[in-house]
PDB file of C-alpha atoms in Angstrom:
ATOM      1  CA  GLN A   8     -20.194  22.872  19.348  1.00  0.00           C
ATOM      2  CA  PRO A   9     -22.516  21.180  16.446  1.00  0.00           C
ATOM      3  CA  LEU A  10     -21.835  17.166  15.627  1.00  0.00           C
ATOM      4  CA  PRO A  11     -19.959  16.874  12.071  1.00  0.00           C
ATOM      5  CA  SER A  12     -22.535  17.834   9.320  1.00  0.00           C
ATOM      6  CA  HIS A  13     -24.598  15.077   8.122  1.00  0.00           C
ATOM      7  CA  THR A  14     -24.870  14.432   4.369  1.00  0.00           C
ATOM      8  CA  GLY A  15     -28.902  14.361   4.489  1.00  0.00           C
ATOM      9  CA  PHE A  16     -31.050  16.756   5.925  1.00  0.00           C
ATOM     10  CA  VAL A  17     -31.682  15.443   9.180  1.00  0.00           C
ATOM     11  CA  CYS A  18     -35.612  14.522   9.500  1.00  0.00           C
ATOM     12  CA  ALA A  19     -35.549  13.262  13.921  1.00  0.00           C
ATOM     13  CA  ALA A  20     -33.637  13.255  16.755  1.00  0.00           C
ATOM     14  CA  GLU A  21     -33.472  10.818  19.983  1.00  0.00           C
ATOM     15  CA  PHE A  22     -31.586  10.920  23.092  1.00  0.00           C
ATOM     16  CA  SER A  23     -30.840   8.036  24.189  1.00  0.00           C
ATOM     17  CA  PRO A  24     -32.721   6.901  28.291  1.00  0.00           C
ATOM     18  CA  ASN A  25     -28.897   7.112  29.646  1.00  0.00           C
ATOM     19  CA  GLY A  26     -28.648  10.830  27.249  1.00  0.00           C
ATOM     20  CA  ASN A  27     -24.870   9.532  26.426  1.00  0.00           C
ATOM     21  CA  VAL A  28     -25.950   8.886  22.563  1.00  0.00           C
ATOM     22  CA  LEU A  29     -27.884  10.625  19.909  1.00  0.00           C
ATOM     23  CA  ALA A  30     -29.787   8.971  17.089  1.00  0.00           C
ATOM     24  CA  CYS A  31     -30.292  10.641  14.377  1.00  0.00           C
ATOM     25  CA  GLY A  32     -32.382  10.335  11.290  1.00  0.00           C
ATOM     26  CA  ASN A  33     -31.960  11.530   8.070  1.00  0.00           C
ATOM     27  CA  ARG A  34     -32.011  12.113   4.164  1.00  0.00           C
ATOM     28  CA  ALA A  35     -29.636  10.475   3.566  1.00  0.00           C
ATOM     29  CA  ARG A  36     -31.292   7.373   3.784  1.00  0.00           C
ATOM     30  CA  SER A  37     -30.076   6.263   6.952  1.00  0.00           C
ATOM     31  CA  ALA A  38     -29.158   6.708  11.330  1.00  0.00           C
ATOM     32  CA  ARG A  39     -26.595   8.011  12.625  1.00  0.00           C
ATOM     33  CA  LEU A  40     -25.461   7.527  16.324  1.00  0.00           C
ATOM     34  CA  TRP A  41     -24.102  10.398  17.434  1.00  0.00           C
ATOM     35  CA  GLU A  42     -21.578  10.273  21.236  1.00  0.00           C
ATOM     36  CA  VAL A  43     -22.876  12.787  22.824  1.00  0.00           C
ATOM     37  CA  GLY A  44     -20.120  14.151  24.892  1.00  0.00           C
ATOM     38  CA  SER A  45     -17.061  13.967  22.686  1.00  0.00           C
ATOM     39  CA  GLY A  46     -19.402  14.544  18.941  1.00  0.00           C
ATOM     40  CA  LYS A  47     -17.796  11.230  18.069  1.00  0.00           C
ATOM     41  CA  LEU A  48     -19.523   9.192  15.312  1.00  0.00           C
ATOM     42  CA  LEU A  49     -20.149   5.947  16.660  1.00  0.00           C
ATOM     43  CA  GLY A  50     -21.492   4.014  13.844  1.00  0.00           C
ATOM     44  CA  GLU A  51     -24.794   4.543  10.833  1.00  0.00           C
ATOM     45  CA  ILE A  52     -27.510   2.439  10.541  1.00  0.00           C
ATOM     46  CA  VAL A  53     -28.437   1.906   6.981  1.00  0.00           C
ATOM     47  CA  PRO A  54     -31.900   0.066   5.816  1.00  0.00           C
ATOM     48  CA  LYS A  55     -32.484  -0.849   2.760  1.00  0.00           C
ATOM     49  CA  LEU A  56     -35.027   1.548   1.472  1.00  0.00           C
ATOM     50  CA  GLY A  57     -36.155   1.872  -1.900  1.00  0.00           C
ATOM     51  CA  PRO A  58     -34.907   5.290  -3.978  1.00  0.00           C
ATOM     52  CA  ASP A  59     -37.504   7.544  -2.601  1.00  0.00           C
ATOM     53  CA  SER A  60     -37.217   6.111   1.275  1.00  0.00           C
ATOM     54  CA  TYR A  61     -35.422   8.218   4.418  1.00  0.00           C
ATOM     55  CA  VAL A  62     -35.466   7.193   7.714  1.00  0.00           C
ATOM     56  CA  ARG A  63     -37.560   9.487   8.983  1.00  0.00           C
ATOM     57  CA  LEU A  64     -38.630   8.429  12.452  1.00  0.00           C
ATOM     58  CA  VAL A  65     -36.274   7.267  15.549  1.00  0.00           C
ATOM     59  CA  SER A  66     -37.097   5.874  18.606  1.00  0.00           C
ATOM     60  CA  TRP A  67     -34.923   4.252  21.884  1.00  0.00           C
ATOM     61  CA  SER A  68     -36.648   1.127  24.009  1.00  0.00           C
ATOM     62  CA  PRO A  69     -36.556   2.397  27.360  1.00  0.00           C
ATOM     63  CA  ASP A  70     -33.174   0.588  27.766  1.00  0.00           C
ATOM     64  CA  GLY A  71     -31.835   2.139  24.883  1.00  0.00           C
ATOM     65  CA  LYS A  72     -30.442  -1.332  23.937  1.00  0.00           C
ATOM     66  CA  VAL A  73     -33.063  -1.436  20.302  1.00  0.00           C
ATOM     67  CA  LEU A  74     -33.045   1.583  18.294  1.00  0.00           C
ATOM     68  CA  ALA A  75     -36.109   1.699  15.753  1.00  0.00           C
ATOM     69  CA  THR A  76     -36.557   3.061  12.932  1.00  0.00           C
ATOM     70  CA  CYS A  77     -39.260   4.659  10.367  1.00  0.00           C
ATOM     71  CA  VAL A  78     -39.515   4.447   6.611  1.00  0.00           C
ATOM     72  CA  PRO A  79     -42.030   5.973   5.456  1.00  0.00           C
ATOM     73  CA  HIS A  80     -41.706   4.780   1.915  1.00  0.00           C
ATOM     74  CA  GLY A  81     -40.730   0.702   2.194  1.00  0.00           C
ATOM     75  CA  VAL A  82     -38.349  -0.369   0.168  1.00  0.00           C
ATOM     76  CA  HIS A  83     -38.684  -2.240  -3.726  1.00  0.00           C
ATOM     77  CA  GLY A  84     -41.774   0.330  -4.867  1.00  0.00           C
ATOM     78  CA  ASN A  85     -43.735  -0.804  -1.611  1.00  0.00           C
ATOM     79  CA  THR A  86     -46.410   2.219  -0.323  1.00  0.00           C
ATOM     80  CA  GLU A  87     -45.959   0.310   3.204  1.00  0.00           C
ATOM     81  CA  ALA A  88     -44.178   2.519   5.631  1.00  0.00           C
ATOM     82  CA  ARG A  89     -41.271  -0.665   7.561  1.00  0.00           C
ATOM     83  CA  ILE A  90     -40.564  -0.050  11.298  1.00  0.00           C
ATOM     84  CA  HIS A  91     -36.712  -2.230  11.948  1.00  0.00           C
ATOM     85  CA  LEU A  92     -35.245  -2.744  15.088  1.00  0.00           C
ATOM     86  CA  TRP A  93     -32.233  -2.359  15.427  1.00  0.00           C
ATOM     87  CA  ASP A  94     -29.840  -4.152  18.224  1.00  0.00           C
ATOM     88  CA  ALA A  95     -28.623  -0.048  19.383  1.00  0.00           C
ATOM     89  CA  ARG A  96     -24.796  -1.994  19.825  1.00  0.00           C
ATOM     90  CA  SER A  97     -24.078  -3.961  16.974  1.00  0.00           C
ATOM     91  CA  GLY A  98     -26.369  -2.620  14.371  1.00  0.00           C
ATOM     92  CA  SER A  99     -27.353  -5.222  13.492  1.00  0.00           C
ATOM     93  CA  LEU A 100     -31.229  -5.923  12.381  1.00  0.00           C
ATOM     94  CA  LEU A 101     -33.553  -7.482  14.914  1.00  0.00           C
ATOM     95  CA  ARG A 102     -36.535  -7.217  13.440  1.00  0.00           C
ATOM     96  CA  THR A 103     -38.852  -5.551  10.683  1.00  0.00           C
ATOM     97  CA  PHE A 104     -42.458  -4.351  10.746  1.00  0.00           C
ATOM     98  CA  LYS A 105     -44.255  -3.735   7.776  1.00  0.00           C
ATOM     99  CA  THR A 106     -47.712  -1.205   8.889  1.00  0.00           C
ATOM    100  CA  ARG A 107     -50.931  -1.121   7.929  1.00  0.00           C
ATOM    101  CA  THR A 108     -50.559   2.579   6.995  1.00  0.00           C
ATOM    102  CA  GLN A 109     -48.549   5.086   5.464  1.00  0.00           C
ATOM    103  CA  PRO A 110     -46.922   7.514   6.514  1.00  0.00           C
ATOM    104  CA  VAL A 111     -46.024   6.799   9.794  1.00  0.00           C
ATOM    105  CA  PRO A 112     -45.656  10.522  11.757  1.00  0.00           C
ATOM    106  CA  ALA A 113     -45.410   8.840  15.157  1.00  0.00           C
ATOM    107  CA  LEU A 114     -43.813   6.531  16.776  1.00  0.00           C
ATOM    108  CA  ALA A 115     -43.190   5.847  20.414  1.00  0.00           C
ATOM    109  CA  TRP A 116     -41.855   3.014  22.380  1.00  0.00           C
ATOM    110  CA  PHE A 117     -44.066   1.638  25.930  1.00  0.00           C
ATOM    111  CA  PRO A 118     -42.831   2.495  28.517  1.00  0.00           C
ATOM    112  CA  THR A 119     -42.410  -1.550  29.705  1.00  0.00           C
ATOM    113  CA  GLY A 120     -40.458  -1.932  26.270  1.00  0.00           C
ATOM    114  CA  SER A 121     -42.965  -4.578  25.132  1.00  0.00           C
ATOM    115  CA  GLY A 122     -44.020  -3.405  21.670  1.00  0.00           C
ATOM    116  CA  LEU A 123     -44.700   0.158  20.108  1.00  0.00           C
ATOM    117  CA  ALA A 124     -47.518   2.676  18.997  1.00  0.00           C
ATOM    118  CA  TYR A 125     -47.529   4.518  15.799  1.00  0.00           C
ATOM    119  CA  GLY A 126     -50.090   6.828  14.261  1.00  0.00           C
ATOM    120  CA  GLY A 127     -50.815   7.179  11.084  1.00  0.00           C
ATOM    121  CA  ALA A 128     -54.372   6.913   9.654  1.00  0.00           C
ATOM    122  CA  LYS A 129     -54.895   4.822  13.071  1.00  0.00           C
ATOM    123  CA  THR A 130     -53.006   4.917  15.933  1.00  0.00           C
ATOM    124  CA  GLN A 131     -51.661   1.046  16.342  1.00  0.00           C
ATOM    125  CA  LEU A 132     -50.169  -0.695  19.395  1.00  0.00           C
ATOM    126  CA  TRP A 133     -47.850  -3.308  18.533  1.00  0.00           C
ATOM    127  CA  ASN A 134     -45.784  -5.994  20.225  1.00  0.00           C
ATOM    128  CA  SER A 135     -42.073  -5.594  19.687  1.00  0.00           C
ATOM    129  CA  SER A 136     -41.399  -9.734  21.204  1.00  0.00           C
ATOM    130  CA  THR A 137     -44.420 -11.101  18.256  1.00  0.00           C
ATOM    131  CA  ASP A 138     -44.265  -8.917  16.070  1.00  0.00           C
ATOM    132  CA  LYS A 139     -48.445  -9.196  16.454  1.00  0.00           C
ATOM    133  CA  MET A 140     -50.688  -5.754  16.111  1.00  0.00           C
ATOM    134  CA  ILE A 141     -52.454  -5.603  19.705  1.00  0.00           C
ATOM    135  CA  ARG A 142     -54.763  -3.189  19.168  1.00  0.00           C
ATOM    136  CA  GLU A 143     -56.250  -0.096  16.405  1.00  0.00           C
ATOM    137  CA  PHE A 144     -58.099   2.742  16.910  1.00  0.00           C
ATOM    138  CA  GLU A 145     -59.028   6.195  16.321  1.00  0.00           C
ATOM    139  CA  PRO A 146     -57.511   9.184  16.798  1.00  0.00           C
ATOM    140  CA  PRO A 147     -55.590   9.343  13.783  1.00  0.00           C
ATOM    141  CA  SER A 148     -52.581  10.509  15.011  1.00  0.00           C
ATOM    142  CA  ASN A 149     -49.503  12.069  14.168  1.00  0.00           C
ATOM    143  CA  ALA A 150     -47.538  12.585  17.437  1.00  0.00           C
ATOM    144  CA  LEU A 151     -47.421  10.198  20.769  1.00  0.00           C
ATOM    145  CA  ALA A 152     -46.406  10.335  23.899  1.00  0.00           C
ATOM    146  CA  TRP A 153     -46.614   7.608  26.676  1.00  0.00           C
ATOM    147  CA  SER A 154     -47.296   8.354  30.625  1.00  0.00           C
ATOM    148  CA  SER A 155     -44.720   6.713  32.749  1.00  0.00           C
ATOM    149  CA  LYS A 156     -46.709   3.184  34.130  1.00  0.00           C
ATOM    150  CA  GLY A 157     -48.386   3.293  29.832  1.00  0.00           C
ATOM    151  CA  GLU A 158     -51.801   3.643  31.577  1.00  0.00           C
ATOM    152  CA  LYS A 159     -52.624   6.496  29.444  1.00  0.00           C
ATOM    153  CA  LEU A 160     -51.135   7.489  25.300  1.00  0.00           C
ATOM    154  CA  ALA A 161     -51.611  11.222  24.612  1.00  0.00           C
ATOM    155  CA  VAL A 162     -52.920  11.183  20.849  1.00  0.00           C
ATOM    156  CA  ARG A 163     -52.486  14.368  18.820  1.00  0.00           C
ATOM    157  CA  ARG A 164     -55.143  14.141  16.344  1.00  0.00           C
ATOM    158  CA  ILE A 165     -53.834  14.799  12.448  1.00  0.00           C
ATOM    159  CA  GLY A 166     -55.428  17.956  11.124  1.00  0.00           C
ATOM    160  CA  GLY A 167     -57.048  19.706  14.146  1.00  0.00           C
ATOM    161  CA  GLY A 168     -54.130  19.314  16.043  1.00  0.00           C
ATOM    162  CA  ASP A 169     -56.051  18.666  19.093  1.00  0.00           C
ATOM    163  CA  VAL A 170     -54.741  16.170  21.363  1.00  0.00           C
ATOM    164  CA  SER A 171     -56.768  13.187  23.269  1.00  0.00           C
ATOM    165  CA  ILE A 172     -56.255  10.699  26.087  1.00  0.00           C
ATOM    166  CA  CYS A 173     -56.073   7.440  25.564  1.00  0.00           C
ATOM    167  CA  ALA A 174     -56.476   4.365  27.591  1.00  0.00           C
ATOM    168  CA  PRO A 175     -54.840   2.385  25.256  1.00  0.00           C
ATOM    169  CA  HIS A 176     -55.906  -1.604  26.373  1.00  0.00           C
ATOM    170  CA  SER A 177     -59.364  -0.652  25.437  1.00  0.00           C
ATOM    171  CA  GLY A 178     -58.650   1.780  22.636  1.00  0.00           C
ATOM    172  CA  LEU A 179     -61.487   4.779  24.683  1.00  0.00           C
ATOM    173  CA  VAL A 180     -60.319   7.795  24.648  1.00  0.00           C
ATOM    174  CA  LEU A 181     -60.112   9.235  28.370  1.00  0.00           C
ATOM    175  CA  ARG A 182     -60.481  13.059  26.894  1.00  0.00           C
TER     176      ARG A 182
END
């Protein structure tokens, strides 16, 4: 049975690590959290958005305590994308990170939960505790996937669709 309708087009969906909650980002300018078993709406996260913004990406931290959302058009007319980190239980905003590129077509937590990788004109790694950029490297990407221990990052290149395997700590392309 489908979940009750959103008021806007769903742009992204991701299950929590335990599989009990589904987060959905939408064009109605929010991220909704659904209990998978019952289909009950658990909550709604509503970032402060510019007039043309929406929640484009959602990504759960590995422990399921934090939900990252990406807003591609920034706020109040800014053109930078914003990544927001939310406490998944309370819905309170923990941090906002201004990206260096726009749009951000991919977002993925480090397997350790200590940071995020995001795609765009360059692939960028960010420490979520210190709010500092760790590394930025080629290739530009629109899809990302970490190996289980975080020693490799698969990067789908923008344009050609080829996939590269990178060493995130050095930024070197391995394949």
